[in-house]
PDB file of C-alpha atoms in Angstrom:
ATOM      1  CA  MET A   1      28.702 -10.758 -25.957  1.00 46.00           C
ATOM      2  CA  LYS A   2      25.381  -9.321 -27.356  1.00 45.00           C
ATOM      3  CA  LYS A   3      23.793 -12.741 -26.891  1.00 47.00           C
ATOM      4  CA  LEU A   4      25.174 -13.146 -23.436  1.00 44.00           C
ATOM      5  CA  PHE A   5      23.619  -9.882 -22.304  1.00 36.00           C
ATOM      6  CA  VAL A   6      20.224 -10.674 -23.984  1.00 37.00           C
ATOM      7  CA  GLY A   7      20.183 -13.927 -22.181  1.00 44.00           C
ATOM      8  CA  VAL A   8      20.777 -12.250 -18.862  1.00 34.00           C
ATOM      9  CA  LEU A   9      17.889  -9.841 -19.358  1.00 37.00           C
ATOM     10  CA  LEU A  10      15.661 -12.721 -20.214  1.00 42.00           C
ATOM     11  CA  ALA A  11      16.626 -14.569 -17.159  1.00 40.00           C
ATOM     12  CA  LEU A  12      16.073 -11.660 -15.003  1.00 37.00           C
ATOM     13  CA  SER A  13      12.687 -11.133 -16.478  1.00 43.00           C
ATOM     14  CA  CYS A  14      11.786 -14.696 -15.763  1.00 42.00           C
ATOM     15  CA  MET A  15      12.905 -14.556 -12.088  1.00 38.00           C
ATOM     16  CA  SER A  16      10.841 -11.260 -11.672  1.00 46.00           C
ATOM     17  CA  ALA A  17       7.764 -12.934 -13.191  1.00 52.00           C
ATOM     18  CA  ASN A  18       8.204 -16.190 -11.144  1.00 56.00           C
ATOM     19  CA  ALA A  19       8.622 -13.893  -7.795  1.00 56.00           C
ATOM     20  CA  GLN A  20       5.354 -12.287  -8.714  1.00 72.00           C
ATOM     21  CA  GLU A  21       3.656 -15.533  -9.425  1.00 84.00           C
ATOM     22  CA  LYS A  22       4.916 -16.642  -6.034  1.00 93.00           C
ATOM     23  CA  TYR A  23       2.881 -13.998  -4.159  1.00 96.00           C
ATOM     24  CA  PHE A  24       0.033 -13.200  -6.329  1.00 97.00           C
ATOM     25  CA  LEU A  25      -2.666 -14.335  -8.903  1.00 96.00           C
ATOM     26  CA  PRO A  26      -4.449 -11.954 -11.558  1.00 96.00           C
ATOM     27  CA  ALA A  27      -7.982 -11.349  -9.825  1.00 97.00           C
ATOM     28  CA  GLY A  28     -10.763 -13.222 -11.732  1.00 93.00           C
ATOM     29  CA  THR A  29     -14.095 -11.702 -12.584  1.00 94.00           C
ATOM     30  CA  GLU A  30     -16.154 -13.712 -10.047  1.00 97.00           C
ATOM     31  CA  ALA A  31     -16.595 -12.862  -6.650  1.00 98.00           C
ATOM     32  CA  VAL A  32     -14.610 -14.403  -3.761  1.00 98.00           C
ATOM     33  CA  SER A  33     -15.143 -15.206  -0.033  1.00 98.00           C
ATOM     34  CA  PRO A  34     -12.419 -14.213   2.531  1.00 98.00           C
ATOM     35  CA  ASP A  35     -10.256 -16.921   3.248  1.00 98.00           C
ATOM     36  CA  GLY A  36     -10.636 -19.609   5.991  1.00 97.00           C
ATOM     37  CA  GLU A  37      -9.289 -17.026   8.747  1.00 98.00           C
ATOM     38  CA  GLY A  38     -11.529 -14.416   7.507  1.00 98.00           C
ATOM     39  CA  PHE A  39      -8.738 -12.219   5.459  1.00 98.00           C
ATOM     40  CA  ILE A  40      -9.402 -10.310   2.584  1.00 98.00           C
ATOM     41  CA  ARG A  41      -7.051 -11.239  -0.054  1.00 98.00           C
ATOM     42  CA  ARG A  42      -8.314  -9.567  -3.088  1.00 98.00           C
ATOM     43  CA  TRP A  43      -7.123  -5.880  -3.615  1.00 98.00           C
ATOM     44  CA  THR A  44      -6.546  -3.408  -6.266  1.00 98.00           C
ATOM     45  CA  VAL A  45      -3.282  -1.546  -5.592  1.00 98.00           C
ATOM     46  CA  LEU A  46      -1.419   1.417  -7.141  1.00 98.00           C
ATOM     47  CA  GLU A  47       2.111   1.170  -7.988  1.00 97.00           C
ATOM     48  CA  PRO A  48       4.134   2.880  -5.466  1.00 96.00           C
ATOM     49  CA  ILE A  49       4.238   6.581  -5.086  1.00 97.00           C
ATOM     50  CA  SER A  50       7.758   7.907  -4.181  1.00 95.00           C
ATOM     51  CA  LYS A  51       7.797   9.337  -0.551  1.00 93.00           C
ATOM     52  CA  THR A  52      11.483   9.950   0.627  1.00 87.00           C
ATOM     53  CA  ASN A  53      11.945   9.274   4.399  1.00 87.00           C
ATOM     54  CA  ARG A  54      15.348   8.661   5.956  1.00 80.00           C
ATOM     55  CA  SER A  55      13.644   6.663   8.849  1.00 88.00           C
ATOM     56  CA  ASN A  56      10.129   5.501  10.014  1.00 91.00           C
ATOM     57  CA  THR A  57      10.434   7.052  13.295  1.00 91.00           C
ATOM     58  CA  VAL A  58       8.799  10.285  11.771  1.00 94.00           C
ATOM     59  CA  PHE A  59       5.467   8.319  11.491  1.00 96.00           C
ATOM     60  CA  VAL A  60       3.575  10.167  14.208  1.00 96.00           C
ATOM     61  CA  ASP A  61      -0.259  10.802  13.984  1.00 97.00           C
ATOM     62  CA  SER A  62       0.281  14.617  12.708  1.00 97.00           C
ATOM     63  CA  TYR A  63       2.731  13.841  10.173  1.00 96.00           C
ATOM     64  CA  LEU A  64       0.606  10.873   8.775  1.00 97.00           C
ATOM     65  CA  ARG A  65      -2.746  12.849   8.586  1.00 97.00           C
ATOM     66  CA  GLU A  66      -0.540  15.595   6.682  1.00 96.00           C
ATOM     67  CA  VAL A  67       0.823  13.212   4.208  1.00 97.00           C
ATOM     68  CA  PHE A  68      -2.280  11.090   3.637  1.00 97.00           C
ATOM     69  CA  ALA A  69      -4.385  14.290   3.305  1.00 97.00           C
ATOM     70  CA  LYS A  70      -2.458  15.360   0.364  1.00 96.00           C
ATOM     71  CA  GLU A  71      -3.859  14.870  -3.265  1.00 97.00           C
ATOM     72  CA  TYR A  72      -1.474  12.740  -5.122  1.00 97.00           C
ATOM     73  CA  PHE A  73      -3.988  11.782  -7.886  1.00 98.00           C
ATOM     74  CA  LYS A  74      -7.252  12.826  -8.999  1.00 97.00           C
ATOM     75  CA  ASN A  75     -10.284  11.298  -7.081  1.00 98.00           C
ATOM     76  CA  GLN A  76      -7.859   9.814  -4.573  1.00 98.00           C
ATOM     77  CA  MET A  77     -10.849   9.284  -1.858  1.00 98.00           C
ATOM     78  CA  THR A  78     -13.705   8.154  -4.223  1.00 98.00           C
ATOM     79  CA  ILE A  79     -12.041   6.374  -7.157  1.00 98.00           C
ATOM     80  CA  LEU A  80     -13.014   2.626  -7.546  1.00 98.00           C
ATOM     81  CA  PRO A  81     -10.064   1.648  -9.829  1.00 98.00           C
ATOM     82  CA  LYS A  82      -9.929  -0.932 -12.490  1.00 97.00           C
ATOM     83  CA  ASP A  83      -7.194  -3.396 -13.236  1.00 97.00           C
ATOM     84  CA  GLY A  84      -4.688  -1.635 -15.404  1.00 97.00           C
ATOM     85  CA  GLN A  85      -6.374   1.891 -15.214  1.00 98.00           C
ATOM     86  CA  LYS A  86      -3.772   4.444 -15.145  1.00 98.00           C
ATOM     87  CA  VAL A  87      -3.421   7.686 -13.155  1.00 98.00           C
ATOM     88  CA  LYS A  88      -1.259  10.727 -13.244  1.00 98.00           C
ATOM     89  CA  VAL A  89       0.510  11.142  -9.897  1.00 98.00           C
ATOM     90  CA  THR A  90       2.095  14.357  -8.396  1.00 96.00           C
ATOM     91  CA  PHE A  91       4.682  13.921  -5.594  1.00 93.00           C
ATOM     92  CA  ASP A  92       7.774  15.537  -3.975  1.00 88.00           C
ATOM     93  CA  LYS A  93      10.883  14.244  -5.705  1.00 83.00           C
ATOM     94  CA  GLN A  94      14.119  14.589  -3.727  1.00 78.00           C
ATOM     95  CA  VAL A  95      16.797  16.859  -5.414  1.00 77.00           C
ATOM     96  CA  GLU A  96      20.214  15.338  -5.592  1.00 69.00           C
ATOM     97  CA  GLN A  97      22.865  17.728  -4.267  1.00 63.00           C
ATOM     98  CA  PRO A  98      25.770  18.390  -6.471  1.00 62.00           C
ATOM     99  CA  ARG A  99      29.276  17.920  -5.004  1.00 59.00           C
ATOM    100  CA  PRO A 100      31.800  20.434  -6.029  1.00 59.00           C
ATOM    101  CA  ALA A 101      34.418  18.859  -8.313  1.00 62.00           C
ATOM    102  CA  GLY A 102      37.397  17.541  -6.623  1.00 61.00           C
ATOM    103  CA  GLN A 103      35.883  17.510  -3.079  1.00 62.00           C
ATOM    104  CA  PRO A 104      35.450  14.447  -1.011  1.00 63.00           C
ATOM    105  CA  MET A 105      31.986  13.171   0.034  1.00 52.00           C
ATOM    106  CA  ASP A 106      31.053  14.777   3.175  1.00 55.00           C
ATOM    107  CA  PHE A 107      28.679  12.139   4.672  1.00 47.00           C
ATOM    108  CA  ARG A 108      28.345  13.806   8.082  1.00 52.00           C
ATOM    109  CA  ARG A 109      27.134  17.156   6.573  1.00 52.00           C
ATOM    110  CA  MET A 110      24.938  15.257   4.233  1.00 48.00           C
ATOM    111  CA  SER A 111      23.172  13.541   7.049  1.00 53.00           C
ATOM    112  CA  MET A 112      22.675  16.613   8.933  1.00 56.00           C
ATOM    113  CA  GLU A 113      21.241  18.866   6.017  1.00 67.00           C
ATOM    114  CA  PRO A 114      17.588  18.608   5.349  1.00 68.00           C
ATOM    115  CA  PRO A 115      16.754  17.078   2.057  1.00 69.00           C
ATOM    116  CA  LYS A 116      15.352  19.328  -0.717  1.00 78.00           C
ATOM    117  CA  PHE A 117      12.212  18.355  -2.942  1.00 77.00           C
ATOM    118  CA  GLU A 118      10.654  19.602  -6.204  1.00 86.00           C
ATOM    119  CA  LYS A 119       7.383  18.678  -7.608  1.00 90.00           C
ATOM    120  CA  ALA A 120       7.292  15.680 -10.062  1.00 90.00           C
ATOM    121  CA  THR A 121       4.619  13.831 -11.816  1.00 95.00           C
ATOM    122  CA  GLU A 122       4.604  10.243 -13.368  1.00 96.00           C
ATOM    123  CA  THR A 123       1.960   7.728 -14.524  1.00 97.00           C
ATOM    124  CA  LEU A 124       1.291   4.904 -12.338  1.00 97.00           C
ATOM    125  CA  LYS A 125      -1.095   1.662 -12.772  1.00 97.00           C
ATOM    126  CA  TRP A 126      -3.686   0.076 -10.615  1.00 98.00           C
ATOM    127  CA  HIS A 127      -3.279  -3.808 -10.528  1.00 97.00           C
ATOM    128  CA  LYS A 128      -6.148  -5.866  -9.225  1.00 98.00           C
ATOM    129  CA  LEU A 129      -4.514  -8.976  -7.514  1.00 98.00           C
ATOM    130  CA  ASP A 130      -5.393 -12.013  -5.241  1.00 98.00           C
ATOM    131  CA  SER A 131      -2.826 -12.474  -2.548  1.00 98.00           C
ATOM    132  CA  LYS A 132      -1.525 -16.048  -2.311  1.00 97.00           C
ATOM    133  CA  ASN A 133      -0.908 -15.270   1.437  1.00 97.00           C
ATOM    134  CA  TYR A 134      -3.130 -13.849   3.914  1.00 98.00           C
ATOM    135  CA  ASN A 135      -0.945 -10.679   3.937  1.00 98.00           C
ATOM    136  CA  PHE A 136      -0.510  -8.729   0.856  1.00 98.00           C
ATOM    137  CA  LYS A 137       3.113  -8.516   0.322  1.00 97.00           C
ATOM    138  CA  LEU A 138       3.555  -4.822  -0.994  1.00 97.00           C
ATOM    139  CA  MET A 139       7.293  -4.990  -1.298  1.00 94.00           C
ATOM    140  CA  ARG A 140       7.185  -8.024  -3.521  1.00 94.00           C
ATOM    141  CA  PHE A 141       4.436  -6.223  -5.635  1.00 95.00           C
ATOM    142  CA  GLY A 142       6.387  -2.939  -5.877  1.00 91.00           C
ATOM    143  CA  GLU A 143       9.801  -4.686  -6.774  1.00 89.00           C
ATOM    144  CA  HIS A 144       8.090  -6.333  -9.819  1.00 85.00           C
ATOM    145  CA  GLU A 145       5.921  -3.421 -10.960  1.00 83.00           C
ATOM    146  CA  ILE A 146       8.117  -0.401 -10.760  1.00 83.00           C
ATOM    147  CA  LYS A 147      11.431  -1.686  -8.861  1.00 85.00           C
ATOM    148  CA  ARG A 148      10.586   0.934  -6.111  1.00 88.00           C
ATOM    149  CA  VAL A 149      10.342  -0.696  -2.532  1.00 88.00           C
ATOM    150  CA  TYR A 150      11.984   1.997  -0.129  1.00 92.00           C
ATOM    151  CA  GLY A 151      10.505   5.360   0.524  1.00 93.00           C
ATOM    152  CA  VAL A 152       7.037   4.800  -0.619  1.00 95.00           C
ATOM    153  CA  ILE A 153       3.219   5.310  -0.237  1.00 97.00           C
ATOM    154  CA  TYR A 154       0.847   2.356  -1.444  1.00 97.00           C
ATOM    155  CA  TRP A 155      -2.634   3.043  -2.137  1.00 98.00           C
ATOM    156  CA  ALA A 156      -5.060  -0.002  -1.793  1.00 98.00           C
ATOM    157  CA  VAL A 157      -8.685  -0.421  -2.609  1.00 98.00           C
ATOM    158  CA  THR A 158     -11.224  -3.353  -2.243  1.00 98.00           C
ATOM    159  CA  VAL A 159     -15.172  -3.557  -2.511  1.00 98.00           C
ATOM    160  CA  ILE A 160     -16.994  -6.168  -0.569  1.00 98.00           C
ATOM    161  CA  ASN A 161     -20.657  -7.116  -1.075  1.00 98.00           C
ATOM    162  CA  CYS A 162     -22.557  -7.686   2.269  1.00 98.00           C
ATOM    163  CA  ASP A 163     -25.650 -10.115   2.010  1.00 98.00           C
ATOM    164  CA  GLU A 164     -27.129  -8.046   4.930  1.00 98.00           C
ATOM    165  CA  ASP A 165     -26.523  -5.063   7.134  1.00 98.00           C
ATOM    166  CA  MET A 166     -23.607  -5.653   9.501  1.00 98.00           C
ATOM    167  CA  ASN A 167     -23.675  -3.464  12.588  1.00 98.00           C
ATOM    168  CA  ASN A 168     -21.053  -2.725  15.339  1.00 98.00           C
ATOM    169  CA  VAL A 169     -18.231  -4.500  13.578  1.00 98.00           C
ATOM    170  CA  ARG A 170     -14.577  -3.571  13.363  1.00 98.00           C
ATOM    171  CA  LEU A 171     -11.895  -3.654  10.644  1.00 98.00           C
ATOM    172  CA  SER A 172      -8.960  -5.596  12.052  1.00 98.00           C
ATOM    173  CA  VAL A 173      -5.770  -4.315  10.293  1.00 98.00           C
ATOM    174  CA  GLY A 174      -1.851  -5.197  10.320  1.00 98.00           C
ATOM    175  CA  SER A 175       0.456  -3.104   8.482  1.00 98.00           C
ATOM    176  CA  ASN A 176       4.070  -2.340   7.891  1.00 96.00           C
ATOM    177  CA  SER A 177       4.931   0.370   8.452  1.00 93.00           C
ATOM    178  CA  ALA A 178       2.292   2.957   9.335  1.00 97.00           C
ATOM    179  CA  SER A 179      -1.147   3.112   7.415  1.00 98.00           C
ATOM    180  CA  GLN A 180      -4.610   4.836   7.430  1.00 98.00           C
ATOM    181  CA  TRP A 181      -7.770   3.184   6.552  1.00 98.00           C
ATOM    182  CA  TRP A 182     -11.547   4.257   5.514  1.00 98.00           C
ATOM    183  CA  VAL A 183     -14.703   2.395   4.875  1.00 98.00           C
ATOM    184  CA  ASN A 184     -17.241   4.100   2.734  1.00 98.00           C
ATOM    185  CA  GLY A 185     -15.237   7.297   2.727  1.00 98.00           C
ATOM    186  CA  GLU A 186     -15.049   7.454   6.631  1.00 98.00           C
ATOM    187  CA  ASP A 187     -11.801   7.535   8.347  1.00 98.00           C
ATOM    188  CA  VAL A 188     -11.668   4.617  10.791  1.00 98.00           C
ATOM    189  CA  LEU A 189      -8.284   3.648  11.793  1.00 98.00           C
ATOM    190  CA  LEU A 190      -4.862   5.350  11.856  1.00 98.00           C
ATOM    191  CA  MET A 191      -1.929   3.203  12.576  1.00 98.00           C
ATOM    192  CA  SER A 192       1.206   5.272  13.687  1.00 97.00           C
ATOM    193  CA  SER A 193       4.603   4.745  14.180  1.00 95.00           C
ATOM    194  CA  ASP A 194       7.446   2.328  12.876  1.00 94.00           C
ATOM    195  CA  ARG A 195       5.645  -1.212  13.385  1.00 94.00           C
ATOM    196  CA  ARG A 196       5.778  -4.646  11.873  1.00 94.00           C
ATOM    197  CA  MET A 197       2.922  -6.296  10.338  1.00 95.00           C
ATOM    198  CA  VAL A 198       1.188  -8.414  12.850  1.00 96.00           C
ATOM    199  CA  ALA A 199      -2.546  -9.810  12.361  1.00 97.00           C
ATOM    200  CA  ASP A 200      -5.070  -8.069  14.299  1.00 97.00           C
ATOM    201  CA  ASP A 201      -2.485  -5.423  15.429  1.00 98.00           C
ATOM    202  CA  CYS A 202      -5.136  -2.644  15.566  1.00 98.00           C
ATOM    203  CA  MET A 203      -8.892  -2.402  15.302  1.00 97.00           C
ATOM    204  CA  SER A 204     -11.183   0.384  14.216  1.00 98.00           C
ATOM    205  CA  ARG A 205     -13.815   1.580  16.198  1.00 96.00           C
ATOM    206  CA  ARG A 206     -17.478   0.057  15.761  1.00 97.00           C
ATOM    207  CA  ILE A 207     -18.509   0.657  12.339  1.00 98.00           C
ATOM    208  CA  ASN A 208     -21.691  -0.155  10.216  1.00 98.00           C
ATOM    209  CA  LEU A 209     -21.591  -1.831   6.821  1.00 98.00           C
ATOM    210  CA  LYS A 210     -24.682  -1.820   4.698  1.00 98.00           C
ATOM    211  CA  LYS A 211     -26.192  -4.351   2.732  1.00 98.00           C
ATOM    212  CA  GLY A 212     -24.603  -4.310  -0.885  1.00 98.00           C
ATOM    213  CA  GLU A 213     -21.317  -2.847  -1.848  1.00 98.00           C
ATOM    214  CA  ASN A 214     -18.860  -1.295   0.800  1.00 98.00           C
ATOM    215  CA  VAL A 215     -15.705   0.291  -0.166  1.00 98.00           C
ATOM    216  CA  ILE A 216     -12.447  -0.399   2.058  1.00 98.00           C
ATOM    217  CA  ARG A 217      -9.589   1.900   1.119  1.00 98.00           C
ATOM    218  CA  GLY A 218      -6.200   2.134   2.664  1.00 98.00           C
ATOM    219  CA  ALA A 219      -2.858   4.047   2.548  1.00 98.00           C
ATOM    220  CA  ILE A 220       0.411   2.513   3.764  1.00 98.00           C
ATOM    221  CA  ILE A 221       3.674   4.439   3.962  1.00 97.00           C
ATOM    222  CA  ASN A 222       7.168   3.207   4.467  1.00 94.00           C
ATOM    223  CA  GLY A 223      10.797   4.402   4.317  1.00 92.00           C
ATOM    224  CA  PRO A 224      13.267   1.630   4.891  1.00 91.00           C
ATOM    225  CA  GLY A 225      12.206  -2.022   5.222  1.00 88.00           C
ATOM    226  CA  MET A 226       9.494  -4.343   4.390  1.00 91.00           C
ATOM    227  CA  SER A 227       5.899  -3.237   3.469  1.00 95.00           C
ATOM    228  CA  ASP A 228       2.853  -5.396   3.833  1.00 97.00           C
ATOM    229  CA  PHE A 229      -0.591  -5.565   5.385  1.00 98.00           C
ATOM    230  CA  CYS A 230      -3.564  -7.693   6.266  1.00 98.00           C
ATOM    231  CA  VAL A 231      -7.052  -6.973   6.979  1.00 98.00           C
ATOM    232  CA  ARG A 232     -10.152  -8.822   8.213  1.00 98.00           C
ATOM    233  CA  ILE A 233     -13.524  -7.989   9.954  1.00 98.00           C
ATOM    234  CA  VAL A 234     -14.324  -8.905  13.349  1.00 98.00           C
ATOM    235  CA  ASP A 235     -17.793  -8.611  15.163  1.00 98.00           C
ATOM    236  CA  GLU A 236     -18.515  -6.522  18.187  1.00 94.00           C
ATOM    237  CA  ASN A 237     -16.947  -9.331  20.495  1.00 94.00           C
ATOM    238  CA  GLY A 238     -13.733  -9.683  18.405  1.00 95.00           C
ATOM    239  CA  LYS A 239     -15.007 -12.928  16.791  1.00 97.00           C
ATOM    240  CA  VAL A 240     -13.626 -13.145  13.102  1.00 98.00           C
ATOM    241  CA  ILE A 241     -16.591 -12.880  10.363  1.00 98.00           C
ATOM    242  CA  LYS A 242     -15.711 -15.404   7.597  1.00 98.00           C
ATOM    243  CA  SER A 243     -19.203 -15.416   5.967  1.00 97.00           C
ATOM    244  CA  GLY A 244     -21.870 -13.121   5.034  1.00 98.00           C
ATOM    245  CA  TYR A 245     -20.003 -10.852   2.365  1.00 98.00           C
ATOM    246  CA  THR A 246     -17.883 -11.587  -0.782  1.00 98.00           C
ATOM    247  CA  ILE A 247     -15.299  -9.548  -2.304  1.00 98.00           C
ATOM    248  CA  LYS A 248     -15.743  -8.162  -5.617  1.00 97.00           C
TER     249      LYS A 248
END
């Protein structure tokens, strides 16, 4: 029986590893270009932070700005994470409400009562990966790294190196579900509501990218359902930019 149990664990581990390899590759040390459609596939992503939401309908602008403005880890808006780097994260953990012994579960009452939370901390790790798809499948990443897929916030960072100044360009983003995006520390795009990931779903206002390194940072939140995102850069006329920069 013990051998059978060990065999099952090994099989599950192999399945998880194969699932990871299906969607991602460890990022190399050499800079890469955007793919043939202009999508940025290299991202350094933090393991998902727990953020309980019963529904995605709460993702209105005011709620998102409040949630994304909270500090979950040190240097949240300035960190340039390295692969394998660990950070201590503080989050609100939902408190399980005890049921009096001998009483049946009252699902109607439970659905009407607001959840209770307490402060909790955990250590999470950054992973630098190249996506095999134009969209970065956060759910597959989360289920492999920390077995957490619903009620989450993901933080993603990438650094691009521009050959020359690129003026009046836009960040073109799709995300599932809501998200917020910053370029060189400046808030450029908020994508609210419960949405599916669609390429070029929303575009930022016109921004300027400087010659050399530019930092793109995103936060993606989801309750139930899939999580993923895609990003590319377009010029002021909406034409996809496929050259003139590399991804570090």
